MMTF fields as JSON, N, C-alpha, C and O atoms, coordinates in Angstrom:
{
  "mmtfVersion": "1.0.0",
  "mmtfProducer": "UNKNOWN",
  "numBonds": 499,
  "numAtoms": 500,
  "numGroups": 125,
  "numChains": 1,
  "numModels": 1,
  "chainsPerModel": [1],
  "groupsPerChain": [125],
  "chainIdList": ["A"],
  "bondAtomList": [4, 2, 8, 6, 12, 10, 16, 14, 20, 18, 24, 22, 28, 26, 32, 30, 36, 34, 40, 38, 44, 42, 48, 46, 52, 50, 56, 54, 60, 58, 64, 62, 68, 66, 72, 70, 76, 74, 80, 78, 84, 82, 88, 86, 92, 90, 96, 94, 100, 98, 104, 102, 108, 106, 112, 110, 116, 114, 120, 118, 124, 122, 128, 126, 132, 130, 136, 134, 140, 138, 144, 142, 148, 146, 152, 150, 156, 154, 160, 158, 164, 162, 168, 166, 172, 170, 176, 174, 180, 178, 184, 182, 188, 186, 192, 190, 196, 194, 200, 198, 204, 202, 208, 206, 212, 210, 216, 214, 220, 218, 224, 222, 228, 226, 232, 230, 236, 234, 240, 238, 244, 242, 248, 246, 252, 250, 256, 254, 260, 258, 264, 262, 268, 266, 272, 270, 276, 274, 280, 278, 284, 282, 288, 286, 292, 290, 296, 294, 300, 298, 304, 302, 308, 306, 312, 310, 316, 314, 320, 318, 324, 322, 328, 326, 332, 330, 336, 334, 340, 338, 344, 342, 348, 346, 352, 350, 356, 354, 360, 358, 364, 362, 368, 366, 372, 370, 376, 374, 380, 378, 384, 382, 388, 386, 392, 390, 396, 394, 400, 398, 404, 402, 408, 406, 412, 410, 416, 414, 420, 418, 424, 422, 428, 426, 432, 430, 436, 434, 440, 438, 444, 442, 448, 446, 452, 450, 456, 454, 460, 458, 464, 462, 468, 466, 472, 470, 476, 474, 480, 478, 484, 482, 488, 486, 492, 490, 496, 494],
  "bondOrderList": [1, 1, 1, 1, 1, 1, 1, 1, 1, 1, 1, 1, 1, 1, 1, 1, 1, 1, 1, 1, 1, 1, 1, 1, 1, 1, 1, 1, 1, 1, 1, 1, 1, 1, 1, 1, 1, 1, 1, 1, 1, 1, 1, 1, 1, 1, 1, 1, 1, 1, 1, 1, 1, 1, 1, 1, 1, 1, 1, 1, 1, 1, 1, 1, 1, 1, 1, 1, 1, 1, 1, 1, 1, 1, 1, 1, 1, 1, 1, 1, 1, 1, 1, 1, 1, 1, 1, 1, 1, 1, 1, 1, 1, 1, 1, 1, 1, 1, 1, 1, 1, 1, 1, 1, 1, 1, 1, 1, 1, 1, 1, 1, 1, 1, 1, 1, 1, 1, 1, 1, 1, 1, 1, 1],
  "groupList": [{"groupName": "GLN", "atomNameList": ["N", "CA", "C", "O"], "elementList": ["N", "C", "C", "O"], "formalChargeList": [0, 0, 0, 0], "bondAtomList": [1, 0, 2, 1, 3, 2], "bondOrderList": [1, 1, 2], "singleLetterCode": "Q", "chemCompType": "L-PEPTIDE LINKING"}, {"groupName": "VAL", "atomNameList": ["N", "CA", "C", "O"], "elementList": ["N", "C", "C", "O"], "formalChargeList": [0, 0, 0, 0], "bondAtomList": [1, 0, 2, 1, 3, 2], "bondOrderList": [1, 1, 2], "singleLetterCode": "V", "chemCompType": "L-PEPTIDE LINKING"}, {"groupName": "GLU", "atomNameList": ["N", "CA", "C", "O"], "elementList": ["N", "C", "C", "O"], "formalChargeList": [0, 0, 0, 0], "bondAtomList": [1, 0, 2, 1, 3, 2], "bondOrderList": [1, 1, 2], "singleLetterCode": "E", "chemCompType": "L-PEPTIDE LINKING"}, {"groupName": "SER", "atomNameList": ["N", "CA", "C", "O"], "elementList": ["N", "C", "C", "O"], "formalChargeList": [0, 0, 0, 0], "bondAtomList": [1, 0, 2, 1, 3, 2], "bondOrderList": [1, 1, 2], "singleLetterCode": "S", "chemCompType": "L-PEPTIDE LINKING"}, {"groupName": "GLY", "atomNameList": ["N", "CA", "C", "O"], "elementList": ["N", "C", "C", "O"], "formalChargeList": [0, 0, 0, 0], "bondAtomList": [1, 0, 2, 1, 3, 2], "bondOrderList": [1, 1, 2], "singleLetterCode": "G", "chemCompType": "PEPTIDE LINKING"}, {"groupName": "ASP", "atomNameList": ["N", "CA", "C", "O"], "elementList": ["N", "C", "C", "O"], "formalChargeList": [0, 0, 0, 0], "bondAtomList": [1, 0, 2, 1, 3, 2], "bondOrderList": [1, 1, 2], "singleLetterCode": "D", "chemCompType": "L-PEPTIDE LINKING"}, {"groupName": "LEU", "atomNameList": ["N", "CA", "C", "O"], "elementList": ["N", "C", "C", "O"], "formalChargeList": [0, 0, 0, 0], "bondAtomList": [1, 0, 2, 1, 3, 2], "bondOrderList": [1, 1, 2], "singleLetterCode": "L", "chemCompType": "L-PEPTIDE LINKING"}, {"groupName": "PRO", "atomNameList": ["N", "CA", "C", "O"], "elementList": ["N", "C", "C", "O"], "formalChargeList": [0, 0, 0, 0], "bondAtomList": [1, 0, 2, 1, 3, 2], "bondOrderList": [1, 1, 2], "singleLetterCode": "P", "chemCompType": "L-PEPTIDE LINKING"}, {"groupName": "ARG", "atomNameList": ["N", "CA", "C", "O"], "elementList": ["N", "C", "C", "O"], "formalChargeList": [0, 0, 0, 0], "bondAtomList": [1, 0, 2, 1, 3, 2], "bondOrderList": [1, 1, 2], "singleLetterCode": "R", "chemCompType": "L-PEPTIDE LINKING"}, {"groupName": "CYS", "atomNameList": ["N", "CA", "C", "O"], "elementList": ["N", "C", "C", "O"], "formalChargeList": [0, 0, 0, 0], "bondAtomList": [1, 0, 2, 1, 3, 2], "bondOrderList": [1, 1, 2], "singleLetterCode": "C", "chemCompType": "L-PEPTIDE LINKING"}, {"groupName": "ALA", "atomNameList": ["N", "CA", "C", "O"], "elementList": ["N", "C", "C", "O"], "formalChargeList": [0, 0, 0, 0], "bondAtomList": [1, 0, 2, 1, 3, 2], "bondOrderList": [1, 1, 2], "singleLetterCode": "A", "chemCompType": "L-PEPTIDE LINKING"}, {"groupName": "PHE", "atomNameList": ["N", "CA", "C", "O"], "elementList": ["N", "C", "C", "O"], "formalChargeList": [0, 0, 0, 0], "bondAtomList": [1, 0, 2, 1, 3, 2], "bondOrderList": [1, 1, 2], "singleLetterCode": "F", "chemCompType": "L-PEPTIDE LINKING"}, {"groupName": "TYR", "atomNameList": ["N", "CA", "C", "O"], "elementList": ["N", "C", "C", "O"], "formalChargeList": [0, 0, 0, 0], "bondAtomList": [1, 0, 2, 1, 3, 2], "bondOrderList": [1, 1, 2], "singleLetterCode": "Y", "chemCompType": "L-PEPTIDE LINKING"}, {"groupName": "THR", "atomNameList": ["N", "CA", "C", "O"], "elementList": ["N", "C", "C", "O"], "formalChargeList": [0, 0, 0, 0], "bondAtomList": [1, 0, 2, 1, 3, 2], "bondOrderList": [1, 1, 2], "singleLetterCode": "T", "chemCompType": "L-PEPTIDE LINKING"}, {"groupName": "TRP", "atomNameList": ["N", "CA", "C", "O"], "elementList": ["N", "C", "C", "O"], "formalChargeList": [0, 0, 0, 0], "bondAtomList": [1, 0, 2, 1, 3, 2], "bondOrderList": [1, 1, 2], "singleLetterCode": "W", "chemCompType": "L-PEPTIDE LINKING"}, {"groupName": "LYS", "atomNameList": ["N", "CA", "C", "O"], "elementList": ["N", "C", "C", "O"], "formalChargeList": [0, 0, 0, 0], "bondAtomList": [1, 0, 2, 1, 3, 2], "bondOrderList": [1, 1, 2], "singleLetterCode": "K", "chemCompType": "L-PEPTIDE LINKING"}, {"groupName": "ILE", "atomNameList": ["N", "CA", "C", "O"], "elementList": ["N", "C", "C", "O"], "formalChargeList": [0, 0, 0, 0], "bondAtomList": [1, 0, 2, 1, 3, 2], "bondOrderList": [1, 1, 2], "singleLetterCode": "I", "chemCompType": "L-PEPTIDE LINKING"}, {"groupName": "ASN", "atomNameList": ["N", "CA", "C", "O"], "elementList": ["N", "C", "C", "O"], "formalChargeList": [0, 0, 0, 0], "bondAtomList": [1, 0, 2, 1, 3, 2], "bondOrderList": [1, 1, 2], "singleLetterCode": "N", "chemCompType": "L-PEPTIDE LINKING"}, {"groupName": "MET", "atomNameList": ["N", "CA", "C", "O"], "elementList": ["N", "C", "C", "O"], "formalChargeList": [0, 0, 0, 0], "bondAtomList": [1, 0, 2, 1, 3, 2], "bondOrderList": [1, 1, 2], "singleLetterCode": "M", "chemCompType": "L-PEPTIDE LINKING"}],
  "groupTypeList": [0, 1, 0, 1, 1, 2, 3, 4, 4, 5, 6, 1, 0, 7, 4, 4, 3, 6, 8, 6, 3, 9, 2, 10, 3, 4, 11, 10, 1, 5, 5, 12, 10, 1, 13, 14, 11, 8, 0, 10, 7, 4, 15, 2, 8, 2, 4, 6, 6, 9, 16, 3, 8, 3, 5, 4, 7, 13, 12, 12, 10, 5, 3, 1, 15, 4, 8, 11, 13, 16, 3, 8, 5, 17, 10, 15, 17, 18, 1, 12, 6, 0, 18, 0, 3, 6, 15, 7, 2, 5, 13, 10, 1, 12, 12, 9, 10, 13, 5, 0, 4, 12, 4, 9, 12, 14, 17, 8, 6, 16, 10, 3, 4, 3, 14, 4, 0, 4, 13, 0, 1, 13, 1, 3, 3],
  "groupIdList": [1, 2, 3, 4, 5, 6, 7, 8, 9, 10, 11, 12, 13, 14, 15, 16, 17, 18, 19, 20, 21, 22, 23, 24, 25, 26, 27, 28, 29, 30, 31, 32, 33, 34, 35, 36, 37, 38, 39, 40, 41, 42, 43, 44, 45, 46, 47, 48, 49, 50, 51, 52, 53, 54, 55, 56, 57, 58, 59, 60, 61, 62, 63, 64, 65, 66, 67, 68, 69, 70, 71, 72, 73, 74, 75, 76, 77, 78, 79, 80, 81, 82, 83, 84, 85, 86, 87, 88, 89, 90, 91, 92, 93, 94, 95, 96, 97, 98, 99, 100, 101, 102, 103, 104, 105, 106, 107, 108, 109, 110, 111, 112, 113, 114, 115, 116, 117, 118, 119, 120, 121, 122, 123, 124, 125],
  "secStructList": [7, 7, 3, 3, 3, 3, 3, 7, 7, 7, 3, 3, 7, 6, 6, 7, 7, 3, 3, 3, 3, 3, 3, 3, 3, 1, 1, 7, 6, 6, 6, 1, 7, 3, 3, 3, 3, 3, 3, 7, 6, 6, 1, 7, 7, 3, 3, 3, 3, 3, 3, 7, 1, 1, 1, 7, 7, 3, 3, 1, 7, 4, 4, 4, 6, 6, 6, 3, 3, 3, 3, 3, 3, 6, 6, 6, 6, 3, 3, 3, 3, 3, 3, 7, 1, 7, 7, 4, 4, 4, 7, 3, 3, 3, 3, 3, 3, 3, 7, 1, 7, 1, 1, 7, 7, 2, 2, 2, 2, 2, 2, 2, 7, 3, 3, 7, 1, 7, 3, 3, 3, 3, 3, 7, 7],
  "xCoordList": [0.842, -0.003, 0.884, 1.76, 0.628, 1.436, 0.987, -0.206, 1.946, 1.669, 2.773, 3.943, 2.419, 3.42, 2.972, 1.779, 3.966, 3.679, 4.618, 5.843, 3.974, 4.731, 4.964, 4.136, 6.104, 6.432, 7.385, 7.986, 7.534, 8.525, 7.943, 8.667, 6.631, 6.032, 6.117, 6.13, 6.175, 6.313, 5.961, 5.687, 5.971, 5.863, 7.259, 8.145, 7.453, 8.796, 8.664, 7.649, 9.669, 9.642, 9.965, 10.68, 9.458, 9.872, 11.377, 12.075, 11.88, 13.266, 13.926, 15.095, 13.163, 13.688, 13.698, 13.298, 14.177, 14.303, 13.602, 13.373, 13.277, 12.59, 12.845, 12.959, 12.941, 13.023, 11.872, 11.648, 11.15, 10.02, 10.493, 11.357, 9.908, 10.251, 9.029, 7.898, 9.285, 8.247, 8.729, 9.679, 8.095, 8.448, 7.551, 6.326, 8.152, 7.398, 7.391, 8.356, 6.291, 6.217, 5.353, 4.468, 5.641, 4.909, 5.444, 4.944, 6.497, 7.162, 8.53, 8.768, 9.397, 10.752, 10.8, 10.366, 11.337, 11.319, 12.251, 12.145, 13.163, 14.035, 13.432, 14.038, 12.255, 11.571, 10.58, 10.456, 9.875, 8.775, 8.97, 9.727, 8.282, 8.296, 7.571, 6.516, 8.126, 7.479, 7.42, 8.391, 6.283, 5.983, 5.649, 5.032, 6.052, 5.608, 4.632, 4.901, 3.49, 2.568, 2.027, 2.22, 1.359, 0.807, -0.616, -1.029, -1.313, -2.647, -2.874, -2.803, -3.153, -3.419, -4.954, -5.686, -5.45, -6.861, -7.562, -7.17, -8.583, -9.352, -8.664, -9.151, -7.554, -6.823, -6.721, -6.863, -6.474, -6.314, -4.926, -4.017, -4.816, -3.518, -2.491, -2.81, -1.29, -0.215, 0.946, 1.56, 1.243, 2.401, 3.696, 3.796, 4.655, 5.903, 7.101, 7.681, 7.444, 8.599, 8.344, 7.579, 8.994, 8.899, 10.305, 11.135, 10.521, 11.775, 11.44, 10.678, 11.994, 11.65, 12.805, 13.85, 12.55, 13.484, 14.829, 15.871, 14.826, 16.092, 16.418, 17.542, 15.401, 15.638, 15.937, 15.765, 16.388, 16.586, 15.269, 14.217, 15.299, 14.028, 13.231, 13.799, 11.934, 11.026, 10.301, 9.647, 10.431, 9.739, 8.375, 8.292, 7.324, 6.018, 5.7, 4.892, 6.307, 6.006, 7.237, 8.268, 7.132, 8.238, 8.507, 9.636, 7.517, 7.637, 8.595, 9.046, 8.906, 9.821, 11.187, 12.056, 11.384, 12.699, 13.723, 13.48, 14.87, 15.925, 15.742, 16.645, 14.588, 14.325, 14.095, 14.539, 13.415, 13.063, 13.841, 14.056, 14.278, 14.918, 14.358, 13.913, 14.392, 13.883, 15.037, 15.909, 15.024, 16.062, 15.476, 14.363, 16.232, 15.778, 16.937, 18.093, 16.589, 17.559, 17.036, 16.089, 17.646, 17.129, 17.275, 16.424, 18.326, 18.491, 17.42, 17.019, 16.938, 15.935, 14.544, 13.547, 14.47, 13.226, 12.429, 11.221, 13.155, 12.598, 12.823, 13.783, 11.913, 12.061, 11.939, 11.109, 12.758, 12.777, 12.464, 12.72, 11.917, 11.727, 12.464, 12.052, 13.538, 14.297, 13.787, 13.799, 13.342, 12.776, 13.578, 13.872, 13.926, 14.718, 14.011, 13.112, 14.451, 13.893, 12.385, 11.747, 11.822, 10.371, 9.653, 10.135, 8.459, 7.619, 6.281, 5.886, 5.56, 4.206, 3.29, 2.404, 3.486, 2.655, 2.99, 2.282, 4.046, 4.333, 3.523, 3.609, 2.776, 1.939, 0.906, 0.136, 0.894, 0.012, 0.203, 1.116, -0.643, -0.401, 0.365, -0.035, 1.469, 2.371, 2.195, 2.125, 2.126, 1.908, 2.974, 3.484, 3.324, 4.085, 3.183, 2.268, 3.437, 2.511, 3.25, 4.331, 2.645, 3.121, 1.969, 0.943, 2.121, 1.154, 1.774, 1.225, 2.929, 3.72, 3.986, 3.941, 4.259, 4.659, 6.113, 6.767, 6.663, 8.083, 8.475, 9.67, 7.573, 7.88, 7.037, 6.128, 7.349, 6.607, 5.503, 5.791, 4.277, 3.16, 2.097, 1.448, 1.932, 1.042, -0.384, -0.978, -0.947, -2.326, -2.584, -3.61, -1.628, -1.758, -1.728, -2.472, -0.849, -0.724, -2.052, -2.528, -2.639, -3.855, -4.977, -5.824, -5.006, -6.061, -5.946, -6.975, -4.743, -4.579, -3.537, -3.164, -3.043, -1.953, -2.489, -3.685, -1.487, -1.789, -0.921, 0.244, -1.528, -0.77, -1.236, -2.261, -0.479, -0.724, -1.654, -2.402, -1.566, -2.372, -1.807, -2.49, -0.542, 0.059, 0.702, 0.471, 1.494, 2.115, 2.013, 2.29, 1.613, 1.355, 2.613, 3.409, 2.796, 3.879, 3.245, 2.401, 3.631, 3.117, 4.328, 5.249, 4.297, 5.371, 4.846, 4.068, 5.269, 4.721, 5.659, 6.364, 5.671, 6.49, 5.673, 6.192],
  "yCoordList": [-1.202, -0.014, 1.247, 1.406, 2.127, 3.327, 4.317, 4.545, 4.873, 5.827, 6.836, 6.489, 8.115, 9.158, 9.908, 10.096, 10.33, 11.09, 12.307, 12.184, 13.495, 14.727, 15.19, 14.96, 15.843, 16.403, 17.549, 17.747, 18.306, 19.389, 20.786, 21.772, 20.871, 22.188, 22.927, 22.313, 24.246, 25.034, 26.483, 26.878, 27.266, 28.725, 29.283, 29.023, 30.033, 30.594, 32.079, 32.491, 32.855, 34.255, 34.482, 33.677, 35.548, 35.86, 35.898, 36.449, 35.306, 35.23, 33.99, 33.711, 33.259, 32.07, 30.808, 30.849, 29.718, 28.513, 27.357, 27.402, 26.352, 25.174, 24.015, 24.2, 22.804, 21.594, 20.697, 20.328, 20.352, 19.397, 18.011, 17.845, 17.033, 15.641, 14.876, 15.149, 13.93, 13.048, 11.639, 11.225, 10.884, 9.487, 8.619, 8.67, 7.849, 7.008, 5.531, 5.028, 4.884, 3.434, 2.818, 3.467, 1.561, 0.914, 1.098, 0.514, 1.948, 2.143, 2.728, 3.2, 2.689, 3.257, 4.594, 4.727, 5.626, 6.98, 7.135, 8.121, 6.189, 6.297, 5.508, 5.436, 4.919, 4.27, 5.183, 5.141, 6.013, 6.804, 8.294, 8.674, 9.1, 10.513, 10.906, 10.354, 11.837, 12.396, 13.89, 14.535, 14.437, 15.858, 16.49, 15.852, 17.739, 18.564, 19.559, 20.158, 19.733, 20.802, 21.4, 20.852, 22.511, 23.155, 23.695, 23.867, 23.942, 24.55, 25.478, 25.094, 26.728, 27.787, 27.868, 27.436, 28.411, 28.507, 29.296, 30.421, 28.71, 29.439, 29.424, 30.039, 28.725, 28.696, 27.262, 26.298, 27.162, 25.836, 25.25, 25.959, 23.997, 23.323, 23.959, 24.337, 24.076, 24.669, 23.686, 23.429, 23.16, 22.281, 23.094, 24.245, 22.487, 23.2, 22.557, 23.151, 21.373, 20.708, 19.192, 18.623, 18.594, 17.136, 16.579, 17.197, 15.401, 14.702, 13.335, 12.583, 13.005, 11.768, 10.801, 11.062, 9.638, 8.523, 8.893, 8.576, 9.542, 9.744, 11.162, 11.479, 12.041, 13.451, 14.296, 13.856, 15.515, 16.469, 17.006, 16.588, 17.913, 18.401, 19.163, 19.85, 19.043, 19.761, 20.817, 20.488, 22.082, 23.124, 23.442, 23.688, 23.425, 23.743, 25.209, 25.812, 25.779, 27.161, 28.015, 27.733, 29.073, 30.046, 30.752, 31.162, 30.889, 31.65, 31.031, 31.7, 29.732, 29.107, 28.808, 28.248, 29.15, 28.931, 29.794, 30.967, 29.201, 29.92, 29.916, 30.318, 29.467, 29.403, 28.012, 27.694, 27.153, 25.823, 24.821, 25.018, 23.725, 22.642, 21.318, 21.209, 20.347, 18.981, 17.996, 18.088, 17.065, 16.064, 14.759, 14.739, 13.702, 12.447, 11.677, 11.832, 10.851, 9.926, 8.523, 8.069, 7.845, 6.555, 5.53, 4.657, 5.645, 4.667, 4.799, 3.803, 6.022, 6.228, 6.233, 6.287, 6.177, 6.253, 7.567, 7.55, 8.65, 9.946, 10.941, 10.828, 11.902, 13.027, 14.293, 14.38, 15.262, 16.473, 17.731, 17.764, 18.726, 20.036, 21.041, 21.315, 21.572, 22.617, 23.959, 24.27, 24.761, 26.084, 27.179, 27.12, 28.166, 29.266, 30.588, 30.621, 31.637, 32.955, 32.917, 33.428, 32.321, 32.184, 33.505, 34.462, 33.547, 34.729, 34.427, 33.263, 35.447, 35.199, 34.484, 33.735, 34.697, 34.059, 32.612, 31.904, 32.129, 30.69, 29.933, 28.709, 30.639, 30.013, 29.086, 29.516, 27.833, 26.847, 25.504, 25.334, 24.57, 23.18, 22.545, 22.649, 21.891, 21.302, 19.802, 19.152, 19.269, 17.856, 17.263, 17.94, 15.993, 15.256, 14.213, 13.726, 13.87, 12.966, 12.144, 12.513, 11.041, 10.239, 9.583, 9.287, 9.347, 8.567, 7.288, 6.623, 6.982, 5.816, 5.808, 4.773, 6.996, 7.14, 7.427, 7.73, 7.349, 7.553, 8.963, 9.255, 9.817, 11.187, 12.12, 11.708, 13.392, 14.421, 15.0, 15.747, 14.664, 15.147, 15.609, 14.788, 16.885, 17.469, 16.984, 16.516, 17.069, 16.671, 15.173, 14.812, 14.359, 12.937, 12.72, 11.905, 13.47, 13.347, 13.706, 12.974, 14.831, 15.244, 14.259, 14.04, 13.667, 12.751, 11.432, 10.819, 10.942, 9.576, 9.389, 8.254, 10.473, 10.346, 10.121, 10.172, 9.864, 9.688, 10.664, 10.886, 11.25, 12.143, 12.005, 11.376, 12.601, 12.43, 13.521, 14.168, 13.685, 14.697, 16.099, 17.084, 16.177, 17.464, 17.984, 17.443, 19.01, 19.632, 21.151, 21.689, 21.83, 23.253, 24.095, 23.929, 24.972, 25.943, 27.328, 27.701, 28.079, 29.392, 30.343, 30.151, 31.357, 32.334, 33.674, 34.339, 34.05, 35.241, 35.782, 35.027, 37.13, 37.72, 37.931, 38.418],
  "zCoordList": [0.033, -0.006, 0.004, 0.854, -0.96, -1.1, 0.005, 0.208, 0.682, 1.728, 1.792, 1.631, 2.029, 2.23, 3.496, 3.735, 4.302, 5.522, 5.503, 5.474, 5.521, 5.505, 6.949, 7.831, 7.165, 8.455, 8.324, 7.268, 9.382, 9.39, 9.339, 9.474, 9.145, 9.076, 10.41, 11.477, 10.327, 11.542, 11.283, 10.149, 12.337, 12.231, 12.055, 12.868, 11.016, 10.745, 10.364, 9.801, 10.667, 10.358, 8.859, 8.262, 8.261, 6.871, 6.734, 7.585, 5.652, 5.422, 5.97, 5.703, 6.735, 7.378, 6.446, 5.282, 7.038, 6.245, 6.963, 8.172, 6.213, 6.76, 5.856, 4.644, 6.398, 5.59, 5.91, 7.063, 4.897, 5.028, 4.633, 3.773, 5.279, 5.026, 4.542, 4.944, 3.684, 3.166, 3.337, 2.673, 4.218, 4.428, 3.556, 3.664, 2.72, 1.806, 2.26, 2.835, 1.983, 2.214, 1.097, 0.539, 0.801, -0.226, -1.648, -2.609, -1.739, -3.015, -2.684, -1.573, -3.642, -3.495, -4.17, -5.315, -3.463, -3.957, -5.149, -5.878, -5.37, -6.56, -7.729, -8.799, -7.538, -8.624, -9.348, -10.572, -8.563, -9.104, -8.803, -7.91, -9.559, -9.345, -8.052, -7.738, -7.324, -6.125, -6.246, -6.642, -5.906, -6.083, -4.746, -3.893, -4.557, -3.464, -4.061, -5.102, -3.394, -3.746, -2.46, -1.374, -2.592, -1.42, -1.703, -2.85, -0.634, -0.769, 0.376, 1.543, 0.022, 0.964, 1.138, 0.248, 2.262, 2.445, 1.338, 1.026, 0.757, -0.256, -1.661, -2.609, -1.75, -3.05, -3.552, -2.8, -4.828, -5.45, -5.101, -4.67, -5.296, -5.154, -6.07, -7.197, -5.605, -6.442, -6.473, -5.437, -7.577, -7.74, -7.518, -7.942, -6.863, -6.586, -7.314, -8.224, -6.904, -7.478, -7.555, -6.776, -8.489, -8.645, -8.915, -9.582, -8.369, -8.643, -9.209, -8.601, -10.356, -11.018, -10.933, -10.338, -11.58, -11.441, -12.046, -11.471, -13.167, -13.901, -14.261, -14.649, -14.127, -14.519, -13.334, -12.197, -13.567, -12.505, -12.022, -12.505, -11.088, -10.533, -11.572, -12.422, -11.504, -12.359, -11.504, -10.514, -11.905, -11.152, -11.821, -13.024, -10.992, -11.524, -11.235, -11.942, -10.233, -9.797, -9.922, -9.31, -10.724, -10.868, -9.541, -9.275, -8.741, -7.496, -6.486, -5.556, -6.674, -5.692, -6.329, -5.661, -7.54, -8.164, -7.462, -7.178, -7.185, -6.468, -4.936, -4.202, -4.47, -3.012, -2.502, -1.399, -3.255, -2.833, -3.639, -4.835, -2.994, -3.726, -3.213, -2.07, -4.064, -3.727, -3.793, -4.657, -2.873, -2.846, -2.282, -1.757, -2.401, -1.834, -1.236, -1.63, -0.281, 0.331, 0.051, 0.693, -0.898, -1.283, -0.129, 0.039, 0.634, 1.73, 2.773, 3.373, 3.01, 4.006, 3.387, 4.106, 2.079, 1.364, 1.682, 1.92, 1.671, 2.072, 0.912, 0.149, 0.811, -0.08, 0.742, 1.647, 0.429, 1.216, 0.355, -0.849, 1.009, 0.389, 1.276, 2.403, 0.755, 1.439, 1.02, -0.171, 1.939, 1.628, 2.283, 3.476, 1.512, 2.009, 1.625, 0.785, 2.262, 1.991, 1.982, 1.061, 2.991, 3.08, 3.156, 3.762, 2.514, 2.485, 3.075, 3.146, 3.506, 4.031, 3.045, 3.456, 1.803, 0.767, 0.605, -0.111, 1.241, 1.208, 2.307, 2.404, 3.088, 4.097, 3.446, 2.587, 3.852, 3.219, 3.902, 4.71, 3.581, 3.955, 2.778, 1.618, 3.124, 2.102, 2.084, 3.127, 0.895, 0.655, -0.232, -1.124, -0.001, -0.987, -1.564, -0.9, -2.797, -3.479, -4.54, -4.998, -4.908, -5.985, -6.705, -6.092, -8.015, -8.733, -9.287, -10.165, -8.736, -9.12, -10.637, -11.303, -11.132, -12.511, -12.652, -11.654, -13.839, -14.075, -14.441, -14.497, -14.682, -14.986, -14.18, -13.459, -14.309, -13.548, -14.442, -15.377, -14.164, -14.893, -13.89, -13.242, -13.772, -12.717, -12.894, -11.923, -14.046, -14.262, -13.908, -13.332, -14.274, -13.974, -12.465, -11.921, -11.805, -10.332, -9.651, -8.783, -10.048, -9.406, -9.683, -8.817, -10.852, -11.226, -10.536, -10.252, -10.241, -9.78, -8.72, -8.426, -8.125, -7.157, -5.757, -5.471, -4.896, -3.44, -2.667, -2.995, -1.617, -0.751, 0.637, 0.902, 1.564, 2.969, 3.509, 2.775, 4.813, 5.49, 5.378, 5.66, 4.958, 4.816, 6.066, 7.147, 5.956, 7.104, 6.936, 5.864, 8.013, 7.945, 8.031, 8.956, 7.105, 7.12, 7.257, 6.441, 8.254, 8.456, 8.518, 9.312, 7.67, 7.589, 8.081, 7.397, 9.243, 9.84, 10.881, 11.55, 11.025, 12.096, 13.339, 14.344]
}
């Protein structure tokens, strides 16, 4: 059974940094693409970054380029989202997800992917 559990969310001041973790089970993170997305209150889901089996990271959101990076630890079966220079508009619930596919395709992920309960990130002074 595919399962992902997000953690690491917190209250952080503007300009601060945070690393989110995604613990995967039921699949290997180096086999399939894993995506981070977020959802703020009253807004639609926003894809952020995806890491696939063989390609480099795929950025879905220009707003996080240069600030967010995605990485994985195959030995721990974990995927991470490193966030820097955080802004109040980054406040949202953050999710990691997979559709057990080999590439990063946002529409396919939303249609058939699995994600966890999310972790809350609040950027505020």
